[in-house]
Coordinates of C-alpha atoms in Angstrom, one line a residue:
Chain A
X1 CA 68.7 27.0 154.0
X2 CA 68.2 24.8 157.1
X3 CA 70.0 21.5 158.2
X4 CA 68.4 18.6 159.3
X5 CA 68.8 19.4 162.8
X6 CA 66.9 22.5 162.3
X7 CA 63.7 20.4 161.8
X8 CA 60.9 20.5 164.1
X9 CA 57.2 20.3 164.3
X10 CA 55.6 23.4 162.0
X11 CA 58.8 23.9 160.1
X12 CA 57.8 24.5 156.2
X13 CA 60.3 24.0 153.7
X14 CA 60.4 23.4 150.0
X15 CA 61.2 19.7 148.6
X16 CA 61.0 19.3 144.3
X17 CA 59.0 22.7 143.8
X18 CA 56.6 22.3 146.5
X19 CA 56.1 23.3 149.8
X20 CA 56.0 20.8 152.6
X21 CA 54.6 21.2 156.9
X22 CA 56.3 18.9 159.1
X23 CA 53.5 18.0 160.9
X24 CA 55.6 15.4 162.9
X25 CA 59.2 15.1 164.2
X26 CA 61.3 12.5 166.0
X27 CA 64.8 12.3 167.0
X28 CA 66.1 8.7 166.4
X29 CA 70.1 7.6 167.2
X30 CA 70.4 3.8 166.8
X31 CA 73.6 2.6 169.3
X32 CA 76.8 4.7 168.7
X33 CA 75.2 5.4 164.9
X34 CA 74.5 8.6 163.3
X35 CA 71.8 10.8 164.2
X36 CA 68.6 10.2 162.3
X37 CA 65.1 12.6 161.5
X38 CA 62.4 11.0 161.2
X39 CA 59.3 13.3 159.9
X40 CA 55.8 13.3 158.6
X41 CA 55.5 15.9 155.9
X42 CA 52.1 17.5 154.8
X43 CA 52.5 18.5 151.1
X44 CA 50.6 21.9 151.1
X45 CA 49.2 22.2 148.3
X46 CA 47.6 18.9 147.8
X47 CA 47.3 17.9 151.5
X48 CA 49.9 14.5 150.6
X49 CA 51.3 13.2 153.4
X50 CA 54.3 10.9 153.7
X51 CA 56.7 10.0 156.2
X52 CA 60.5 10.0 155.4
X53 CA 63.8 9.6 157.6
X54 CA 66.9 12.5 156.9
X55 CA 70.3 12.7 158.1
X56 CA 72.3 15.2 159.6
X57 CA 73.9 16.0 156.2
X58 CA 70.5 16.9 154.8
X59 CA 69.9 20.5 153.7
X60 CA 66.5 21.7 152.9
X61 CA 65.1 25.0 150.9
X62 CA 62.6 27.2 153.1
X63 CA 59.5 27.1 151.6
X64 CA 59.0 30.6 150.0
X65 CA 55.8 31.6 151.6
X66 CA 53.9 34.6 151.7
X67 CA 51.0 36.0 153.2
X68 CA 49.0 38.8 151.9
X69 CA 45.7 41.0 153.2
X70 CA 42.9 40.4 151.0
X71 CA 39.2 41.1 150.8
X72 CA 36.7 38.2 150.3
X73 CA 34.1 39.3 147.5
X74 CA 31.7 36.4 146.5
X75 CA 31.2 32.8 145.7
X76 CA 30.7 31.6 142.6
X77 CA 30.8 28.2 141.2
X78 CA 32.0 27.0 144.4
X79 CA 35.4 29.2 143.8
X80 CA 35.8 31.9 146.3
X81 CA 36.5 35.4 145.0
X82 CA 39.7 37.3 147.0
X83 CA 41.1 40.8 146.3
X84 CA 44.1 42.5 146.8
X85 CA 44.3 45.4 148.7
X86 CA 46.6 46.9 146.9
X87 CA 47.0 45.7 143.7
X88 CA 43.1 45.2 143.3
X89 CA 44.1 42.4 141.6
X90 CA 41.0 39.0 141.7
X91 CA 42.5 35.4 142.4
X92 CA 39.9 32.6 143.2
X93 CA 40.3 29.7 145.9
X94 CA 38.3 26.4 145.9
X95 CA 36.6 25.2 148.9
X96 CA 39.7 22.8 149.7
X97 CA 42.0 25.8 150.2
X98 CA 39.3 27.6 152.1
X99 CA 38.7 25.2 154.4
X100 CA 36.6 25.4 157.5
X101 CA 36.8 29.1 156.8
X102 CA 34.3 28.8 154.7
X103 CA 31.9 28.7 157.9
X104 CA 32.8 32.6 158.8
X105 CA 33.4 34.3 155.3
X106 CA 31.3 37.8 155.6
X107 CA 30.9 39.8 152.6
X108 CA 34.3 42.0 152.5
X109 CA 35.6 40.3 155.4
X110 CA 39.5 41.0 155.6
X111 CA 41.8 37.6 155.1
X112 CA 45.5 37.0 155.2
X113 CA 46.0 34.7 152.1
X114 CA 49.2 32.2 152.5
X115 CA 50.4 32.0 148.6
X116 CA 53.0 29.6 147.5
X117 CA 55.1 31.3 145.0
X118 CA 52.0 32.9 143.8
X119 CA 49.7 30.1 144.1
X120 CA 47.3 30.7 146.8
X121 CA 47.1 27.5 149.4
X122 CA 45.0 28.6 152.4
X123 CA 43.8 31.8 154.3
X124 CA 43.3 32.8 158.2
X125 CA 40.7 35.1 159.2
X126 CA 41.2 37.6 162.3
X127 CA 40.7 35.2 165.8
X128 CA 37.5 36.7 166.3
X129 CA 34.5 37.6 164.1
X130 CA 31.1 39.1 164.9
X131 CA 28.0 37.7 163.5
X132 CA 23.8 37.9 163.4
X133 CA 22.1 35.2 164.3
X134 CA 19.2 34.5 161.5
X135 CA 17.4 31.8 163.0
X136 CA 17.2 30.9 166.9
X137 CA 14.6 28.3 168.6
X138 CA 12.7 31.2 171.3
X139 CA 14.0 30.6 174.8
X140 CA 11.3 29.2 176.8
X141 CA 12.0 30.8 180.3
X142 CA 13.1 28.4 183.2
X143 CA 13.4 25.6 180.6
X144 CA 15.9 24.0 182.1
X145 CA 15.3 20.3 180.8
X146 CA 16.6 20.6 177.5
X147 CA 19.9 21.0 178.7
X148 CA 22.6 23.7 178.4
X149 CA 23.2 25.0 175.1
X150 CA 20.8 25.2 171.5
X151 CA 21.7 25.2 168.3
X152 CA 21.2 28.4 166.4
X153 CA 22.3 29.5 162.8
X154 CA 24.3 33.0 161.6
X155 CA 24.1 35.3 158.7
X156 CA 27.0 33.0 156.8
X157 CA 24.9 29.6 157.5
X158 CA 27.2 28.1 160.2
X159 CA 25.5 26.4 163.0
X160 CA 26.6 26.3 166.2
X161 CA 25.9 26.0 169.9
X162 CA 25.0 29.0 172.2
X163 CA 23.5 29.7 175.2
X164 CA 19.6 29.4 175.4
X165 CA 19.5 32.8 176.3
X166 CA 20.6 33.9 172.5
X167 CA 18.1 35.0 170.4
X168 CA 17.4 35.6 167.1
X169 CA 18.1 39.1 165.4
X170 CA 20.9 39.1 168.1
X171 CA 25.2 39.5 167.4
X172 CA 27.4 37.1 168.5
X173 CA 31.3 36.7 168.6
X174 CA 32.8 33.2 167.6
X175 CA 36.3 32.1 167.7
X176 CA 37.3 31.4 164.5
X177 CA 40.0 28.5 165.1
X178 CA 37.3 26.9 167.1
X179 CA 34.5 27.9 165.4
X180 CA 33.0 27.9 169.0
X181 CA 30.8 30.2 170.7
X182 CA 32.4 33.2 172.7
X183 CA 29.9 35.9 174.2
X184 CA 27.0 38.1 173.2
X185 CA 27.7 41.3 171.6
X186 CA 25.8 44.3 172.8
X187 CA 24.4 47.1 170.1
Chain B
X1 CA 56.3 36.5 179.4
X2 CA 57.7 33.4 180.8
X3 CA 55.5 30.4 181.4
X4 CA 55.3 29.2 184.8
X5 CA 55.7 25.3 184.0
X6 CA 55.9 24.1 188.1
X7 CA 53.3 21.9 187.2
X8 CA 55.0 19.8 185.1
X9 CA 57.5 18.8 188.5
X10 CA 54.0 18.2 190.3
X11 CA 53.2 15.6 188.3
X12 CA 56.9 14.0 187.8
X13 CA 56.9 13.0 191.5
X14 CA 56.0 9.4 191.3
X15 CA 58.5 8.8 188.6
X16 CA 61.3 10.9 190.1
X17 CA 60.4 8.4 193.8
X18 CA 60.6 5.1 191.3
X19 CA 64.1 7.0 189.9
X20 CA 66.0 7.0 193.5
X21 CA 64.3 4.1 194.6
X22 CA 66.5 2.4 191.1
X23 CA 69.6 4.2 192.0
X24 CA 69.6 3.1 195.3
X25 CA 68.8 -0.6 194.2
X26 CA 71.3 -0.8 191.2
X27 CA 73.8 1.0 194.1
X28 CA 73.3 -2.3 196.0
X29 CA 73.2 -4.8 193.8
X30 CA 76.7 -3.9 193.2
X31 CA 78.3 -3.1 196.1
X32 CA 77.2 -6.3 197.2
X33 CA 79.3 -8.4 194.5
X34 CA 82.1 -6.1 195.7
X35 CA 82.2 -3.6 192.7
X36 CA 84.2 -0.1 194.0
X37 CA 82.1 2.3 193.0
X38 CA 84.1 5.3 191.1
X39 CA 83.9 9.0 190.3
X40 CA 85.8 10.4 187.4
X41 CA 86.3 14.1 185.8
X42 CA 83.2 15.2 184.2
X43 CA 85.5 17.5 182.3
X44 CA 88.3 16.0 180.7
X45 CA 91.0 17.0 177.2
X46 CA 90.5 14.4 175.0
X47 CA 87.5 12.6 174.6
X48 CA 87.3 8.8 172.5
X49 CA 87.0 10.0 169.3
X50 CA 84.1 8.6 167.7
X51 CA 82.3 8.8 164.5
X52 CA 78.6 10.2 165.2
X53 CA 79.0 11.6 169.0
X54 CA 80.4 15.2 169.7
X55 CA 81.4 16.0 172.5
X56 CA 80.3 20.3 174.0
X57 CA 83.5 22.0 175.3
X58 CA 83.9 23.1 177.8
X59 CA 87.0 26.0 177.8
X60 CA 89.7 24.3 176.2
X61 CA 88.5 21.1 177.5
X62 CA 85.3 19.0 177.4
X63 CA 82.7 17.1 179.0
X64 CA 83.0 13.5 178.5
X65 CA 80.6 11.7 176.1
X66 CA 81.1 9.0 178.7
X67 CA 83.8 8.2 181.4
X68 CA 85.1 5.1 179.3
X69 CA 88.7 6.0 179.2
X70 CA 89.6 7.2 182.5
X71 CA 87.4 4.1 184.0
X72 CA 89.7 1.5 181.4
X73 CA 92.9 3.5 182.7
X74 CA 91.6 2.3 186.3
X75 CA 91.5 -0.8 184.8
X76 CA 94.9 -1.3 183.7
X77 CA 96.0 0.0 187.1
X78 CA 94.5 -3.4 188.6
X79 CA 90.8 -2.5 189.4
X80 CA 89.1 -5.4 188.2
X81 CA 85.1 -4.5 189.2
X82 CA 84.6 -0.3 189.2
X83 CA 81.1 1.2 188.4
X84 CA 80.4 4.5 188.3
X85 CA 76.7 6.1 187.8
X86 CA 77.5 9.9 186.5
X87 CA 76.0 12.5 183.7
X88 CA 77.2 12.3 180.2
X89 CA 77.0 15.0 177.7
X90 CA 76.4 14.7 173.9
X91 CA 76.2 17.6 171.8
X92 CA 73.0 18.0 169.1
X93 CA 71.3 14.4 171.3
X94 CA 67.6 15.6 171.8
X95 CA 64.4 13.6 171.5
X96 CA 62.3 11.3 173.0
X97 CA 64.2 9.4 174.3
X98 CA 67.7 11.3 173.8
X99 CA 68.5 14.3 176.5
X100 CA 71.7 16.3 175.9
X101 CA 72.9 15.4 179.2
X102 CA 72.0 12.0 180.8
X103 CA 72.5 9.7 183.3
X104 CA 75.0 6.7 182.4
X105 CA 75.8 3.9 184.5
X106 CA 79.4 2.2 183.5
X107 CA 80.7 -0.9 184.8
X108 CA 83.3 -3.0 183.9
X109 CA 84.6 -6.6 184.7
X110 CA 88.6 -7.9 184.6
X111 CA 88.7 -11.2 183.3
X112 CA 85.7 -11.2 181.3
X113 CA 84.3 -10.8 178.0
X114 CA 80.7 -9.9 176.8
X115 CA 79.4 -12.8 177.5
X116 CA 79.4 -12.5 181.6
X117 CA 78.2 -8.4 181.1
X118 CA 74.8 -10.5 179.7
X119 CA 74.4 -12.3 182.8
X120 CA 75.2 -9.1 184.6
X121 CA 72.2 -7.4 182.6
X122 CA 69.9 -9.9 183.3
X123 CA 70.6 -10.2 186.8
X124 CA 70.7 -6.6 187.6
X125 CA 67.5 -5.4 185.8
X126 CA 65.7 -8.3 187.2
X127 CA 67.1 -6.9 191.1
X128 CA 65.9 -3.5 190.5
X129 CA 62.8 -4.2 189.3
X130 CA 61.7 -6.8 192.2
X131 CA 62.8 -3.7 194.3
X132 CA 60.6 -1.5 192.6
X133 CA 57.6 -4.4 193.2
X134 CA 57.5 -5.9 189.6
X135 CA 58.0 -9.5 189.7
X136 CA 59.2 -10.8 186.6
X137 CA 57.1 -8.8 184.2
X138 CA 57.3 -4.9 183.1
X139 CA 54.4 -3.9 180.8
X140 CA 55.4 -0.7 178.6
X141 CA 53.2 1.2 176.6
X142 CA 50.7 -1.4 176.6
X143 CA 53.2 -4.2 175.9
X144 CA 53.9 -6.6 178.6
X145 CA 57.0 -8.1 178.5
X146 CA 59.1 -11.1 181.1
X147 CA 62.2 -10.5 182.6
X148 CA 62.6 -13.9 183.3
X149 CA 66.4 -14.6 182.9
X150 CA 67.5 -16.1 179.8
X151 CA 66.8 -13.6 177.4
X152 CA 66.8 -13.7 173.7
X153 CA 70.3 -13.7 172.6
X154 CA 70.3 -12.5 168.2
X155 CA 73.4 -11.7 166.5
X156 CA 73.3 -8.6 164.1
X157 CA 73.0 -10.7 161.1
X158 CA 70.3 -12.8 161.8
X159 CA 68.7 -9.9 163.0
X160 CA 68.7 -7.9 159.7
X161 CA 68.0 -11.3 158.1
X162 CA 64.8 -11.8 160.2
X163 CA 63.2 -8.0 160.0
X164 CA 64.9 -6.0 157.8
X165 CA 64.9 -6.0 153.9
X166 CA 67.9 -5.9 152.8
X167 CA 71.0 -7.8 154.9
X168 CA 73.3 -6.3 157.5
X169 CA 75.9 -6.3 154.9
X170 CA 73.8 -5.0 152.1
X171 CA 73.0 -2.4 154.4
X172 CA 76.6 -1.4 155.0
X173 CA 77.8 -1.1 151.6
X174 CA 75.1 1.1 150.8
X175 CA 75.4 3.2 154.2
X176 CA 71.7 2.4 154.9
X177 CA 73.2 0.4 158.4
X178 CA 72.1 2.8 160.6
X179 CA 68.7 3.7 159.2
X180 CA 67.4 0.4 158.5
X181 CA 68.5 -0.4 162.0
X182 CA 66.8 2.2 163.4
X183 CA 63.6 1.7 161.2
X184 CA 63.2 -1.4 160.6
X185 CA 65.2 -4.1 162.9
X186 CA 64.9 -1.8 166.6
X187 CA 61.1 -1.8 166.3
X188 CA 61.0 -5.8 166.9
X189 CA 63.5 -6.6 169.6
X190 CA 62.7 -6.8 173.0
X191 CA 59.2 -7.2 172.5
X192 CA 58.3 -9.8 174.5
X193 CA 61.4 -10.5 176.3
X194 CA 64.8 -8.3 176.4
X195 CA 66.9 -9.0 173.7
X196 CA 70.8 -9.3 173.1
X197 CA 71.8 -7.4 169.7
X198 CA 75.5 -8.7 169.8
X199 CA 78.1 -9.1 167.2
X200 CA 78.1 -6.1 165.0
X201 CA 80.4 -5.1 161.9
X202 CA 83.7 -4.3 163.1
X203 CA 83.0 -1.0 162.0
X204 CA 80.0 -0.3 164.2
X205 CA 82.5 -1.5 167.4
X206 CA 85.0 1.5 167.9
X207 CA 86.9 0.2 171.3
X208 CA 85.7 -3.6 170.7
X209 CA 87.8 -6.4 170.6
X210 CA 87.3 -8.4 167.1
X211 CA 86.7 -12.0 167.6
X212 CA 89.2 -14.4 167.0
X213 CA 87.4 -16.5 164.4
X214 CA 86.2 -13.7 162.3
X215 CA 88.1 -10.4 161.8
X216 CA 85.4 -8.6 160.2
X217 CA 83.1 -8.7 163.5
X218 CA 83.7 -7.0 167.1
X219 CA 82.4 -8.5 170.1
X220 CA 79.7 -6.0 171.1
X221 CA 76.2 -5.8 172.0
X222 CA 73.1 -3.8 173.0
X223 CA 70.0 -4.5 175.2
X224 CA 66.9 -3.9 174.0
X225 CA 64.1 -4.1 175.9
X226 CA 60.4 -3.0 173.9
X227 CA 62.1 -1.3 171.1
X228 CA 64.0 0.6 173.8
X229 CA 67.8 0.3 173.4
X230 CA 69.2 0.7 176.9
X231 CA 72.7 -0.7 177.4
X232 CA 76.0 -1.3 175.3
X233 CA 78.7 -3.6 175.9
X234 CA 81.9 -4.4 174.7
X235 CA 84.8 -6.9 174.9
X236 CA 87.2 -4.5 175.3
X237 CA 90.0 -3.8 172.9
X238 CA 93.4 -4.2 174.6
X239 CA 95.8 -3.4 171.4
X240 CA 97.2 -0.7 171.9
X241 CA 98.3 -0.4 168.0
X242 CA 95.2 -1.3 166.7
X243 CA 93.1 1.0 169.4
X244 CA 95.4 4.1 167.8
X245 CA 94.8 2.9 164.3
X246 CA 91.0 3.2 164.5
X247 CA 91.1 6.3 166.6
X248 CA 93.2 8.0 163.9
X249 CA 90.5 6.9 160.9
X250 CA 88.2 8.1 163.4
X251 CA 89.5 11.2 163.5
X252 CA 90.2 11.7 160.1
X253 CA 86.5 10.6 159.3
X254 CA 85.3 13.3 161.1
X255 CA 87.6 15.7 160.1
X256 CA 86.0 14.7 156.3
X257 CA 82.5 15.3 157.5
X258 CA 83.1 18.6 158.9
X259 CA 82.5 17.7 162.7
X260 CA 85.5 18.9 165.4
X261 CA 88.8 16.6 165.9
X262 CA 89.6 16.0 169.2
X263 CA 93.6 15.5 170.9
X264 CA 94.6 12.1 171.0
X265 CA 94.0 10.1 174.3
X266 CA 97.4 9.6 174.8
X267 CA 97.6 8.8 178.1
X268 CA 95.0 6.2 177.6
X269 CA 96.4 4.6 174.6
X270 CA 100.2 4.7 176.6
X271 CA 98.5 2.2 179.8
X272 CA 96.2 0.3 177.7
X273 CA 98.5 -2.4 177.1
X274 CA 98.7 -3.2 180.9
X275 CA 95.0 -3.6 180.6
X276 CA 94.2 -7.3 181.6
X277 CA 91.3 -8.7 178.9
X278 CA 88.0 -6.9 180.5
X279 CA 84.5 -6.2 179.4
X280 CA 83.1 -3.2 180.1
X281 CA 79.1 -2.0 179.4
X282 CA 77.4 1.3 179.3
X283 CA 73.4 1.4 180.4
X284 CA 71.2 4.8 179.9
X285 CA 69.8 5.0 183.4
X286 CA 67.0 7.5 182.2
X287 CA 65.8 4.7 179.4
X288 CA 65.6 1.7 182.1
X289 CA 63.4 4.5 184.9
X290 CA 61.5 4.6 181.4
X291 CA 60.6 1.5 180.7
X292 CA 60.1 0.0 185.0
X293 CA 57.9 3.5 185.1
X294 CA 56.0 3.1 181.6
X295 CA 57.0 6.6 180.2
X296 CA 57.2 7.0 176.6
X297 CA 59.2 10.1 177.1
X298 CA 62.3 10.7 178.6
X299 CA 61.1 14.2 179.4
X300 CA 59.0 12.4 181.8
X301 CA 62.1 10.7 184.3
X302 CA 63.9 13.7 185.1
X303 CA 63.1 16.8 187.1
X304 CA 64.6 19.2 184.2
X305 CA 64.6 18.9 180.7
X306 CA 67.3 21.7 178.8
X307 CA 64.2 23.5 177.8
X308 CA 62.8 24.3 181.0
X309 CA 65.9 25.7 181.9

């Protein structure tokens, strides 16, 4: 259980059955009146937001949250295929819940899968992921007009911005929060 | 690993400059009109019990929430004009523009009642700011708003009836007073000059005198400058009896919502019939460096925040 004045930017708790990110907080105290919590909550599931003031006497649920390790398997229908590790069990999780994931899902690439009571709302990948790069303009030599970086694609479709220097056939690490360049990979 | 957050003191310096630069001004402004300038315990046994501030002990003691009643007892010992400028301390206060421990500036006037602690506002913010070169206007977050003297003067009622939607006494019979305060009437005052919130339910005034041609409303008031509530004032309460009665429904109000009960100010309560009819006002020192600096953070007017700590 938390209080109101345990609230604060990230905290996740549970309001009517579902699970709610404040995604902002402010501490508001009118004169010699009562303290007052003003919040914008995320709902997670359905990406809702709403803004809505508590009091000190306020008591929330945590959000039951969960994350598990699961293998991505395919795409199909625009649903993507997750396994569990250990229970080998198959859930599927549309595009919304992948999110800009999508960009850096490599066949049985290993995911931590946030579930809700079961239902699955979202999944991180590891920080750092290595990749091919199947298709690269060639690097004309001294070309130094064209300015500092080129746009190249990898083996999952994402396009990005490298170095001119990259080529194609070459591996690549990206930053998977940023979905930015990070350094050639050598071998 | 701790993070090494020097920095954030590099780039504070013009603001903590602009902060003495106000001290020293509002220092001035009344010593010159012959205010005695007072220090009181930090640490006393009984704080004024009040409804929504709690008070952090401090071994069987506590720091004051604000140096109120050992500045009235001065008072009814025969000092007519005392200031003092010291830290308060309010247990659970923290936000933007909330700090656990603050700066408060207290001053109180024999003879008077809220009325003259207007004046006083409007002549002493106007002082400070010429001192800190800002002649007559402060712009704040974008918003530029005159200090010429008068300011707005809105009593509590018209105040809900003007911005809020329901009415200040709707609002109390529902307990919605504070909230739609806060939400809905704070965000409009002050906006383009400072504003007097004054007359509030005789509920929402604790140590303030009730005026004579209606019981159900205390002779307080807050200045709000740009949404930022800086200063509170009262005509003070000089009845003994009824200062004991509210203290004690104080008390047991708290004692009903679970928050700590405090030793009766007896002392206090035993001199304040001596007290001559006064006014007395409390202004957050941190919120006015705020607005004269343009920070939208209190964080941003002090050298330490608790966290940094």
């Amino acid at each position: 259980m938390y209080t109101a004045s345990d609230l604060r930017k990230g905290l996740r708790i549970k309001i009517e059955n579902d699970p709610y990110i404040v995604t902002e907080f402010n501490f508001v105290k009118p004169g010699k009146g009562q303290a007052l919590y003003r919040c914008k909550l995320k709902n997670m599931v359905n990406g809702n937001q709403f803004e809505r003031t508590f009091r000190s006497v306020d008591v929330f649920e945590a959000a039951d949250l969960q994350e598990k390790r699961m293998q991505y398997l395919y795409k199909e229908e625009g649903k993507y295929c997750f396994m569990d590790n250990e229970s080998y069990e198959q859930i599927f999780l549309s595009e919304d819940q992948v999110g800009e994931s999508k960009n850096f899902l490599l066949d049985n690439i290993e995911a931590e899968v946030l579930l809700f009571e079961d239902r699955p709302l979202g999944i991180s990948l590891p920080n750092f992921i290595d990749v091919i790069v199947t298709k690269a303009d060639p690097w004309a030599k001294g070309d130094s007009v064209s300015g500092n970086t080129k746009p190249v694609t990898v083996q999952t479709g994402y396009q990005l911005q490298v170095p001119p220097f990259i080529e194609e056939g070459e591996k690549i690490r990206i930053d998977t929060r940023s979905g930015e360049y990070l350094t050639r990979v050598k071998g | 690993m701790i993070e090494d957050d020097s920095w954030k003191l590099t780039v504070r310096t013009d603001a903590l400059r602009l902060r003495a630069r106000m001290i020293r001004a509002i220092r001035r402004f009344f010593l010159h009109q012959d205010f005695l300038e007072i220090e009181t315990p930090l640490r006393i046994p009984a704080p004024a019990p009040e409804l929504h501030i709690d008070a952090v002990a401090a071994g069987a003691w506590f720091l004051h929430t604000s140096p109120e009643l050992c500045m009235k007892r001065l008072l009814a010992a025969g000092y007519s004009r005392i200031f003092q400028i010291c830290k308060c301390f309010r247990a659970g206060e923290r936000g933007d523009r909330h700090l656990p421990e603050f700066t408060m500036l207290e001053w109180y006037r024999g003879g008077a009642d809220y009325r003259a602690l207007m004046n006083d506002c409007e002549a002493l913010i106007n002082t400070v700011a010429r001192e800190i070169g800002l002649d007559g206007v402060v712009y704040w977050q974008g918003r530029r708003i005159g200090l010429n003297a008068p300011w707005e003067r809105i009593s509590v009622r018209d105040a809900f009836a003007r911005y809020a939607t329901i009415s200040a006494a709707e609002a109390l019979r529902t307990d919605r007073f504070d909230e739609v305060l806060a939400c809905e009437v704070e965000p409009h005052l002050g906006m383009e000059i400072p504003v007097f919130l004054y007359d509030y339910p005789v509920e929402q005034g604790a140590l303030a005198r009730v005026k004579e041609a209606d019981p159900g409303i205390a002779e307080r008031f807050e200045l709000y400058i740009a949404g930022l509530e800086l200063a509170n004032a009262f005509s003070e309460l000089i009845d003994a009896g009824e200062q004991r009665r509210r203290f004690e429904e104080t008390s047991r109000d708290r004692q009903r919502k679970g928050s700590a009960v405090y030793p009766m100010p007896e002392r206090f309560l035993q001199v304040l019939p001596r007290m001559s009819p006064s006014a007395g006002i409390a202004l957050g020192v941190d919120r006015l460096v705020m607005l004269l600096a343009d920070k939208s953070r209190i964080d941003d007017v002090v050298a330490f925040t608790p966290e940094s700590l």
